[in-house]
Amino acid sequence: MTATRTILVSGDRAAPVVAAATALHAARRGLRTVLLAADDPHRTLDAALGVRLEAAPTAYAPGLTVARTDEQAAFRHALGEIGGRLKPALDLLGADPLDPEELTSLPGTARLALLRALPAADADVLVVLAPPPADLIATLALPEQLERYLARLVPEQRQAARALRPLLAGLAGVPMPADWLYEARGKAAGALAAARAAITAPGTSVRLVTSADAHPFDELRRIRAGLALHGHLPDAVVVHGVLPDAATGSPDPWLAALARRRQDELAALAAGCADLPVLTTGPAEATPEAVADRLYGTGPGPGPRPAGPWTVEDRLAADGLLVWHLDLPGADRADLDLVRRGDELVVGLGAHRRVLTLPSALRRCTVAGAGLHDGVLAVRFTPDPALWPR
């Protein structure tokens, strides 16, 4: 079975038409394609396609099926995993359980719905109209974060829980649900592992979209840095609604000046994203079919760009240092925050944060400093004499 190529399309108001165009292009090339709307409360993708998307997949064009994530179903599924286990406690408190019809999804359920949908896709190509970039980055980071919380709060080793069970039962007056708790932990860990495998698969990538009149170029830099922090590199940036070159010679001075300014902005964006394709569409291309022709032509389109490994450079012989190189294109020194905590390094980039486990050699070192140059964070370590072998 061929692995699914997953393209997460994220950006501003132009993202729906680019997602639809990307899916149509894949279907035209004979690939079984699914277009999924995730966290699209205003149904902008529905408007781009001219159909109403529902949770049940619907055929839209030859080879193309369209659907939307079902937050309500994801929420009910999550509660269903523990609802029966909670009934004795609810009975003890005299509380009535909620009927399924009463359940309303909570904030954050959309992220869980997307994570649940990714591993379940049965297609050659899965195109997702993803949440806006900041929310998408948080969604992509969620499996790793939840796995960390599970390991800390509900460790796999049951010995401590078994030893404390009689004491806890005596204090609370009810049996402690240690067995089902760990059973639920195992199911959650399995679901998180499946979601993380889909996110980190070689065929999964993010495609960023911006409107030409939105001037979001600084924001794009921060988005790229946030994605890189969690191990993701965008496969392309799509700029929608670019004015034609001929507009610079318009007899209308205002239009000519606007076109020249937009050309300068686009050139600056391309220079700042020299390591990835910058694709453009014109203002006249309103339909997904026309946008697909302009963006991709008859070729396959941009391919995934897996992030390279973060390497440790051995400079012990030269200057007594080990240097950990973290590739973070788009990162700005003013946004950077580093904290060493035990065997971990907490890296913050503005609103984004990740807890990294140090490579084994660096755990026996102390942090000597750090520097950011050309999008690469270099963290310097010196061996701790008390821990480093002589």
CSV table of C-alpha atoms in Angstrom, one decimal:
chain,number,residue,atom,x,y,z
A,1,MET,CA,0.0,0.0,0.0
A,2,THR,CA,1.4,3.4,-1.0
A,3,ALA,CA,1.8,5.9,1.8
A,4,THR,CA,-0.5,8.9,1.8
A,5,ARG,CA,0.9,12.2,0.6
A,6,THR,CA,-0.6,14.8,3.1
A,7,ILE,CA,-0.6,18.5,2.3
A,8,LEU,CA,-1.8,20.8,5.1
A,9,VAL,CA,-2.8,24.1,3.5
A,10,SER,CA,-2.8,27.0,6.0
A,11,GLY,CA,-3.0,30.7,5.7
A,12,ASP,CA,-5.3,33.7,5.4
A,13,ARG,CA,-8.6,34.1,3.4
A,14,ALA,CA,-6.9,32.8,0.2
A,15,ALA,CA,-6.2,29.3,1.7
A,16,PRO,CA,-9.6,27.7,0.8
A,17,VAL,CA,-9.3,28.3,-2.9
A,18,VAL,CA,-5.6,27.1,-2.9
A,19,ALA,CA,-6.6,24.0,-1.0
A,20,ALA,CA,-9.4,23.3,-3.5
A,21,ALA,CA,-7.0,23.9,-6.4
A,22,THR,CA,-4.4,21.6,-4.9
A,23,ALA,CA,-6.8,18.8,-4.5
A,24,LEU,CA,-8.3,19.2,-8.0
A,25,HIS,CA,-4.7,19.1,-9.4
A,26,ALA,CA,-3.9,15.9,-7.6
A,27,ALA,CA,-7.2,14.3,-8.8
A,28,ARG,CA,-6.6,15.4,-12.4
A,29,ARG,CA,-3.3,13.5,-12.3
A,30,GLY,CA,-5.2,10.2,-11.5
A,31,LEU,CA,-4.5,10.1,-7.8
A,32,ARG,CA,-7.2,9.1,-5.3
A,33,THR,CA,-7.6,12.4,-3.5
A,34,VAL,CA,-9.5,13.5,-0.4
A,35,LEU,CA,-10.1,17.2,0.4
A,36,LEU,CA,-10.8,17.7,4.1
A,37,ALA,CA,-12.0,20.9,5.7
A,38,ALA,CA,-10.7,21.2,9.2
A,39,ASP,CA,-11.7,24.0,11.6
A,40,ASP,CA,-13.5,25.9,8.9
A,41,PRO,CA,-16.5,27.4,10.9
A,42,HIS,CA,-17.4,29.9,8.3
A,43,ARG,CA,-17.5,27.2,5.5
A,44,THR,CA,-15.2,29.1,3.3
A,45,LEU,CA,-14.2,25.9,1.5
A,46,ASP,CA,-17.9,25.3,0.8
A,47,ALA,CA,-18.1,28.6,-0.9
A,48,ALA,CA,-15.0,28.0,-3.0
A,49,LEU,CA,-16.3,24.6,-4.2
A,50,GLY,CA,-20.0,25.6,-4.5
A,51,VAL,CA,-21.1,22.6,-2.4
A,52,ARG,CA,-21.9,22.0,1.3
A,53,LEU,CA,-19.4,19.8,2.9
A,54,GLU,CA,-20.5,17.3,5.6
A,55,ALA,CA,-18.7,14.8,7.7
A,56,ALA,CA,-19.7,12.0,5.3
A,57,PRO,CA,-17.3,11.9,2.3
A,58,THR,CA,-18.9,13.0,-0.9
A,59,ALA,CA,-17.7,12.6,-4.5
A,60,TYR,CA,-17.0,16.1,-6.0
A,61,ALA,CA,-15.1,15.3,-9.2
A,62,PRO,CA,-13.4,12.2,-10.8
A,63,GLY,CA,-11.0,10.9,-8.2
A,64,LEU,CA,-11.8,13.6,-5.7
A,65,THR,CA,-13.8,13.2,-2.5
A,66,VAL,CA,-14.6,16.1,-0.2
A,67,ALA,CA,-15.6,16.1,3.5
A,68,ARG,CA,-15.1,18.0,6.8
A,69,THR,CA,-13.8,17.0,10.2
A,70,ASP,CA,-16.5,16.2,12.7
A,71,GLU,CA,-15.7,17.9,16.0
A,72,GLN,CA,-18.9,16.6,17.6
A,73,ALA,CA,-18.0,13.0,16.7
A,74,ALA,CA,-14.4,13.4,17.9
A,75,PHE,CA,-15.7,14.8,21.2
A,76,ARG,CA,-18.2,12.0,21.7
A,77,HIS,CA,-15.5,9.4,20.9
A,78,ALA,CA,-13.2,10.9,23.5
A,79,LEU,CA,-15.9,10.9,26.2
A,80,GLY,CA,-17.1,7.5,25.2
A,81,GLU,CA,-13.7,6.1,26.0
A,82,ILE,CA,-14.1,7.1,29.7
A,83,GLY,CA,-17.8,7.7,30.1
A,84,GLY,CA,-18.6,4.2,31.3
A,85,ARG,CA,-15.7,4.3,33.8
A,86,LEU,CA,-16.9,7.5,35.3
A,87,LYS,CA,-20.5,6.2,36.0
A,88,PRO,CA,-19.7,4.7,39.5
A,89,ALA,CA,-18.2,8.0,40.6
A,90,LEU,CA,-21.2,10.0,39.1
A,91,ASP,CA,-23.6,7.6,40.9
A,92,LEU,CA,-21.7,8.2,44.2
A,93,LEU,CA,-22.2,11.9,43.7
A,94,GLY,CA,-25.8,11.6,42.7
A,95,ALA,CA,-25.1,13.2,39.3
A,96,ASP,CA,-26.9,12.2,36.1
A,97,PRO,CA,-24.7,11.4,33.1
A,98,LEU,CA,-25.2,13.6,30.0
A,99,ASP,CA,-27.1,12.2,27.1
A,100,PRO,CA,-25.2,12.1,23.8
A,101,GLU,CA,-27.6,14.8,22.4
A,102,GLU,CA,-26.5,17.1,25.2
A,103,LEU,CA,-22.8,16.9,24.5
A,104,THR,CA,-21.3,20.0,22.9
A,105,SER,CA,-17.7,20.1,21.7
A,106,LEU,CA,-15.4,22.1,23.9
A,107,PRO,CA,-12.6,24.6,22.7
A,108,GLY,CA,-9.7,22.5,21.4
A,109,THR,CA,-11.9,19.7,20.0
A,110,ALA,CA,-11.2,20.8,16.5
A,111,ARG,CA,-7.5,20.0,17.0
A,112,LEU,CA,-8.3,16.5,18.3
A,113,ALA,CA,-10.7,16.0,15.3
A,114,LEU,CA,-7.9,16.8,12.9
A,115,LEU,CA,-5.4,14.6,14.6
A,116,ARG,CA,-7.9,11.7,14.6
A,117,ALA,CA,-8.6,12.2,10.9
A,118,LEU,CA,-5.0,12.3,9.6
A,119,PRO,CA,-4.1,8.6,10.3
A,120,ALA,CA,-7.5,7.4,9.1
A,121,ALA,CA,-7.2,8.9,5.6
A,122,ASP,CA,-7.5,6.3,2.8
A,123,ALA,CA,-6.2,8.1,-0.3
A,124,ASP,CA,-3.1,8.7,-2.4
A,125,VAL,CA,-3.3,12.4,-1.6
A,126,LEU,CA,-4.9,14.0,1.4
A,127,VAL,CA,-5.3,17.8,1.1
A,128,VAL,CA,-6.4,19.5,4.3
A,129,LEU,CA,-7.7,23.1,4.6
A,130,ALA,CA,-6.0,23.4,8.0
A,131,PRO,CA,-6.5,25.9,10.8
A,132,PRO,CA,-4.7,29.2,10.6
A,133,PRO,CA,-0.9,28.9,11.0
A,134,ALA,CA,-0.6,29.6,14.7
A,135,ASP,CA,-3.3,27.1,15.5
A,136,LEU,CA,-1.9,24.6,13.1
A,137,ILE,CA,1.5,24.7,14.8
A,138,ALA,CA,-0.2,24.1,18.1
A,139,THR,CA,-2.0,21.2,16.6
A,140,LEU,CA,1.1,19.6,15.2
A,141,ALA,CA,2.8,20.0,18.5
A,142,LEU,CA,0.0,18.5,20.5
A,143,PRO,CA,0.8,14.7,20.2
A,144,GLU,CA,4.3,15.2,21.5
A,145,GLN,CA,3.1,17.4,24.3
A,146,LEU,CA,0.3,15.0,25.4
A,147,GLU,CA,2.7,12.0,25.2
A,148,ARG,CA,4.9,13.9,27.6
A,149,TYR,CA,2.1,14.7,30.0
A,150,LEU,CA,1.0,11.0,29.9
A,151,ALA,CA,4.5,9.8,30.7
A,152,ARG,CA,4.7,12.3,33.6
A,153,LEU,CA,1.2,12.0,35.1
A,154,VAL,CA,0.4,8.3,34.3
A,155,PRO,CA,3.7,6.5,34.1
A,156,GLU,CA,3.7,3.0,32.6
A,157,GLN,CA,5.2,1.5,35.7
A,158,ARG,CA,2.2,0.5,37.9
A,159,GLN,CA,4.1,-0.3,41.1
A,160,ALA,CA,3.6,3.0,42.8
A,161,ALA,CA,-0.1,3.1,41.9
A,162,ARG,CA,-0.6,-0.4,43.3
A,163,ALA,CA,1.2,0.4,46.5
A,164,LEU,CA,-0.9,3.5,47.1
A,165,ARG,CA,-4.2,2.0,46.1
A,166,PRO,CA,-5.3,0.8,49.6
A,167,LEU,CA,-4.4,4.2,51.1
A,168,LEU,CA,-6.2,6.2,48.4
A,169,ALA,CA,-9.2,3.9,48.7
A,170,GLY,CA,-9.4,4.5,52.4
A,171,LEU,CA,-9.1,8.3,52.0
A,172,ALA,CA,-11.7,8.6,49.2
A,173,GLY,CA,-14.0,5.9,50.3
A,174,VAL,CA,-14.3,4.5,46.7
A,175,PRO,CA,-12.2,1.9,44.8
A,176,MET,CA,-9.3,3.4,42.9
A,177,PRO,CA,-9.6,2.8,39.2
A,178,ALA,CA,-5.9,1.9,38.7
A,179,ASP,CA,-6.5,-0.9,36.2
A,180,TRP,CA,-8.8,1.0,33.8
A,181,LEU,CA,-6.8,4.1,34.2
A,182,TYR,CA,-3.8,2.4,32.7
A,183,GLU,CA,-5.9,0.7,30.1
A,184,ALA,CA,-7.2,4.1,29.0
A,185,ARG,CA,-3.6,5.4,29.1
A,186,GLY,CA,-2.6,2.6,26.7
A,187,LYS,CA,-5.4,3.5,24.2
A,188,ALA,CA,-4.5,7.2,24.4
A,189,ALA,CA,-0.8,6.5,23.8
A,190,GLY,CA,-1.7,4.4,20.8
A,191,ALA,CA,-3.9,7.1,19.3
A,192,LEU,CA,-1.2,9.8,19.9
A,193,ALA,CA,1.5,7.6,18.4
A,194,ALA,CA,-0.7,7.1,15.2
A,195,ALA,CA,-1.3,10.9,15.0
A,196,ARG,CA,2.3,11.7,15.5
A,197,ALA,CA,3.3,9.1,12.8
A,198,ALA,CA,1.0,10.7,10.3
A,199,ILE,CA,2.3,14.2,11.2
A,200,THR,CA,6.0,13.2,10.9
A,201,ALA,CA,5.6,10.9,7.8
A,202,PRO,CA,8.0,11.8,5.0
A,203,GLY,CA,5.0,12.6,2.7
A,204,THR,CA,3.4,15.2,5.1
A,205,SER,CA,4.1,18.9,4.6
A,206,VAL,CA,2.6,22.3,5.2
A,207,ARG,CA,1.8,24.7,2.3
A,208,LEU,CA,1.5,28.4,3.5
A,209,VAL,CA,-0.9,30.8,1.7
A,210,THR,CA,-1.1,34.5,1.9
A,211,SER,CA,-2.9,37.2,-0.1
A,212,ALA,CA,-0.8,39.6,-2.0
A,213,ASP,CA,-2.5,42.6,-0.4
A,214,ALA,CA,-2.1,41.3,3.2
A,215,HIS,CA,1.5,42.4,3.8
A,216,PRO,CA,2.2,39.5,6.2
A,217,PHE,CA,5.8,38.9,5.3
A,218,ASP,CA,7.1,39.4,8.9
A,219,GLU,CA,4.4,37.1,10.1
A,220,LEU,CA,5.4,34.5,7.5
A,221,ARG,CA,8.9,34.5,8.9
A,222,ARG,CA,7.6,33.9,12.4
A,223,ILE,CA,5.4,31.1,11.1
A,224,ARG,CA,8.3,29.4,9.4
A,225,ALA,CA,10.3,29.6,12.7
A,226,GLY,CA,7.4,28.1,14.7
A,227,LEU,CA,7.0,25.2,12.2
A,228,ALA,CA,10.8,24.6,12.2
A,229,LEU,CA,10.9,24.5,16.0
A,230,HIS,CA,8.5,21.5,15.9
A,231,GLY,CA,10.4,19.8,13.0
A,232,HIS,CA,8.4,21.0,10.0
A,233,LEU,CA,9.5,22.8,6.9
A,234,PRO,CA,6.9,24.3,4.5
A,235,ASP,CA,7.0,22.9,1.0
A,236,ALA,CA,6.0,26.2,-0.6
A,237,VAL,CA,4.6,29.6,-0.1
A,238,VAL,CA,1.6,30.6,-2.3
A,239,VAL,CA,0.9,34.3,-2.8
A,240,HIS,CA,-2.6,34.8,-4.1
A,241,GLY,CA,-3.9,37.7,-6.2
A,242,VAL,CA,-0.6,39.1,-7.6
A,243,LEU,CA,-1.0,42.0,-10.0
A,244,PRO,CA,0.3,41.3,-13.5
A,245,ASP,CA,3.6,42.7,-14.6
A,246,ALA,CA,1.9,44.8,-17.2
A,247,ALA,CA,0.1,46.8,-14.4
A,248,THR,CA,3.4,48.6,-13.7
A,249,GLY,CA,2.9,50.4,-17.0
A,250,SER,CA,-0.7,51.3,-16.4
A,251,PRO,CA,-1.8,54.9,-17.4
A,252,ASP,CA,-3.4,55.0,-14.0
A,253,PRO,CA,-0.6,56.4,-11.7
A,254,TRP,CA,-2.2,54.8,-8.6
A,255,LEU,CA,-2.4,51.3,-10.1
A,256,ALA,CA,1.1,51.6,-11.5
A,257,ALA,CA,2.5,52.6,-8.2
A,258,LEU,CA,0.6,49.8,-6.4
A,259,ALA,CA,1.9,47.2,-8.9
A,260,ARG,CA,5.5,48.4,-8.4
A,261,ARG,CA,5.2,48.2,-4.7
A,262,ARG,CA,3.7,44.7,-4.8
A,263,GLN,CA,6.5,43.6,-7.1
A,264,ASP,CA,9.1,44.9,-4.5
A,265,GLU,CA,7.2,43.1,-1.7
A,266,LEU,CA,7.1,39.9,-3.7
A,267,ALA,CA,10.9,40.1,-4.5
A,268,ALA,CA,11.6,40.7,-0.8
A,269,LEU,CA,9.5,37.6,0.1
A,270,ALA,CA,11.3,35.5,-2.5
A,271,ALA,CA,14.6,36.6,-1.1
A,272,GLY,CA,13.6,35.7,2.4
A,273,CYS,CA,12.3,32.3,1.3
A,274,ALA,CA,15.2,31.4,-1.0
A,275,ASP,CA,15.2,27.9,0.2
A,276,LEU,CA,11.6,27.0,-0.9
A,277,PRO,CA,9.3,27.7,-3.9
A,278,VAL,CA,7.2,30.9,-4.0
A,279,LEU,CA,4.2,30.3,-6.2
A,280,THR,CA,1.8,33.0,-7.3
A,281,THR,CA,-1.7,33.4,-8.7
A,282,GLY,CA,-3.2,36.4,-10.4
A,283,PRO,CA,-6.3,38.4,-9.4
A,284,ALA,CA,-8.3,37.2,-12.4
A,285,GLU,CA,-8.1,33.5,-11.4
A,286,ALA,CA,-11.1,33.1,-9.2
A,287,THR,CA,-12.1,29.4,-9.7
A,288,PRO,CA,-10.1,26.5,-8.1
A,289,GLU,CA,-9.6,25.1,-11.6
A,290,ALA,CA,-8.0,28.2,-12.9
A,291,VAL,CA,-5.8,28.6,-9.8
A,292,ALA,CA,-4.7,24.9,-10.2
A,293,ASP,CA,-3.6,25.6,-13.8
A,294,ARG,CA,-1.7,28.7,-12.7
A,295,LEU,CA,0.0,27.2,-9.7
A,296,TYR,CA,0.9,23.7,-10.8
A,297,GLY,CA,0.4,23.4,-14.6
A,298,THR,CA,0.8,19.8,-15.6
A,299,GLY,CA,3.6,19.0,-13.2
A,300,PRO,CA,3.4,17.3,-9.8
A,301,GLY,CA,3.7,20.4,-7.7
A,302,PRO,CA,6.1,21.0,-4.8
A,303,GLY,CA,7.2,18.0,-2.9
A,304,PRO,CA,7.7,17.6,0.8
A,305,ARG,CA,10.8,18.9,2.4
A,306,PRO,CA,11.7,16.8,5.5
A,307,ALA,CA,13.6,18.7,8.2
A,308,GLY,CA,17.2,17.6,8.5
A,309,PRO,CA,18.6,16.2,11.8
A,310,TRP,CA,19.8,18.6,14.5
A,311,THR,CA,23.4,17.6,14.8
A,312,VAL,CA,26.0,17.8,17.6
A,313,GLU,CA,29.4,19.1,16.5
A,314,ASP,CA,32.4,17.8,18.4
A,315,ARG,CA,34.8,20.7,19.0
A,316,LEU,CA,36.3,19.2,22.2
A,317,ALA,CA,39.8,18.9,20.8
A,318,ALA,CA,39.8,22.5,19.4
A,319,ASP,CA,38.2,24.5,22.1
A,320,GLY,CA,36.6,22.1,24.6
A,321,LEU,CA,33.0,22.5,23.3
A,322,LEU,CA,30.2,20.4,22.0
A,323,VAL,CA,27.8,22.5,19.8
A,324,TRP,CA,24.2,21.5,19.2
A,325,HIS,CA,23.0,23.0,15.8
A,326,LEU,CA,19.2,23.5,15.6
A,327,ASP,CA,18.0,24.6,12.1
A,328,LEU,CA,15.3,27.2,12.7
A,329,PRO,CA,14.8,29.2,9.5
A,330,GLY,CA,13.1,32.5,10.1
A,331,ALA,CA,14.0,32.6,13.8
A,332,ASP,CA,14.7,36.1,15.3
A,333,ARG,CA,17.1,36.6,18.2
A,334,ALA,CA,14.6,38.9,19.9
A,335,ASP,CA,12.0,36.1,20.1
A,336,LEU,CA,14.4,33.5,21.4
A,337,ASP,CA,14.2,32.1,24.9
A,338,LEU,CA,16.4,29.2,26.2
A,339,VAL,CA,16.1,27.4,29.6
A,340,ARG,CA,18.2,24.3,30.6
A,341,ARG,CA,16.2,22.0,32.9
A,342,GLY,CA,17.9,18.8,33.9
A,343,ASP,CA,18.3,16.6,30.8
A,344,GLU,CA,16.1,18.9,28.7
A,345,LEU,CA,16.4,22.2,26.9
A,346,VAL,CA,13.3,24.4,26.7
A,347,VAL,CA,13.3,26.5,23.5
A,348,GLY,CA,10.9,29.3,23.1
A,349,LEU,CA,10.3,31.3,19.9
A,350,GLY,CA,7.8,34.0,20.6
A,351,ALA,CA,4.5,32.3,21.3
A,352,HIS,CA,5.9,28.8,20.4
A,353,ARG,CA,7.7,26.6,22.9
A,354,ARG,CA,9.1,23.1,22.8
A,355,VAL,CA,10.8,20.9,25.4
A,356,LEU,CA,13.7,19.0,23.8
A,357,THR,CA,15.4,16.0,25.3
A,358,LEU,CA,19.2,16.6,25.2
A,359,PRO,CA,21.3,14.1,23.3
A,360,SER,CA,23.0,11.7,25.7
A,361,ALA,CA,26.5,13.3,25.5
A,362,LEU,CA,25.1,16.8,26.2
A,363,ARG,CA,23.4,15.6,29.4
A,364,ARG,CA,26.8,15.5,31.0
A,365,CYS,CA,27.6,19.1,30.1
A,366,THR,CA,26.7,22.6,31.2
A,367,VAL,CA,25.4,25.3,28.8
A,368,ALA,CA,28.2,27.7,27.9
A,369,GLY,CA,26.2,30.0,25.6
A,370,ALA,CA,24.2,30.2,22.4
A,371,GLY,CA,24.1,32.1,19.2
A,372,LEU,CA,21.7,32.5,16.3
A,373,HIS,CA,23.1,33.0,12.8
A,374,ASP,CA,21.4,32.6,9.4
A,375,GLY,CA,18.5,30.7,10.9
A,376,VAL,CA,20.7,28.2,12.8
A,377,LEU,CA,20.7,28.2,16.6
A,378,ALA,CA,24.0,26.9,18.0
A,379,VAL,CA,24.0,26.0,21.6
A,380,ARG,CA,27.4,25.5,23.2
A,381,PHE,CA,28.1,23.0,25.9
A,382,THR,CA,31.2,22.3,28.0
A,383,PRO,CA,31.7,18.9,29.7
A,384,ASP,CA,30.9,18.9,33.4
A,385,PRO,CA,34.0,17.5,35.2
A,386,ALA,CA,31.9,15.8,37.8
A,387,LEU,CA,30.0,13.8,35.1
A,388,TRP,CA,32.4,13.6,32.2
A,389,PRO,CA,34.6,10.5,32.0
A,390,ARG,CA,38.3,11.1,32.3
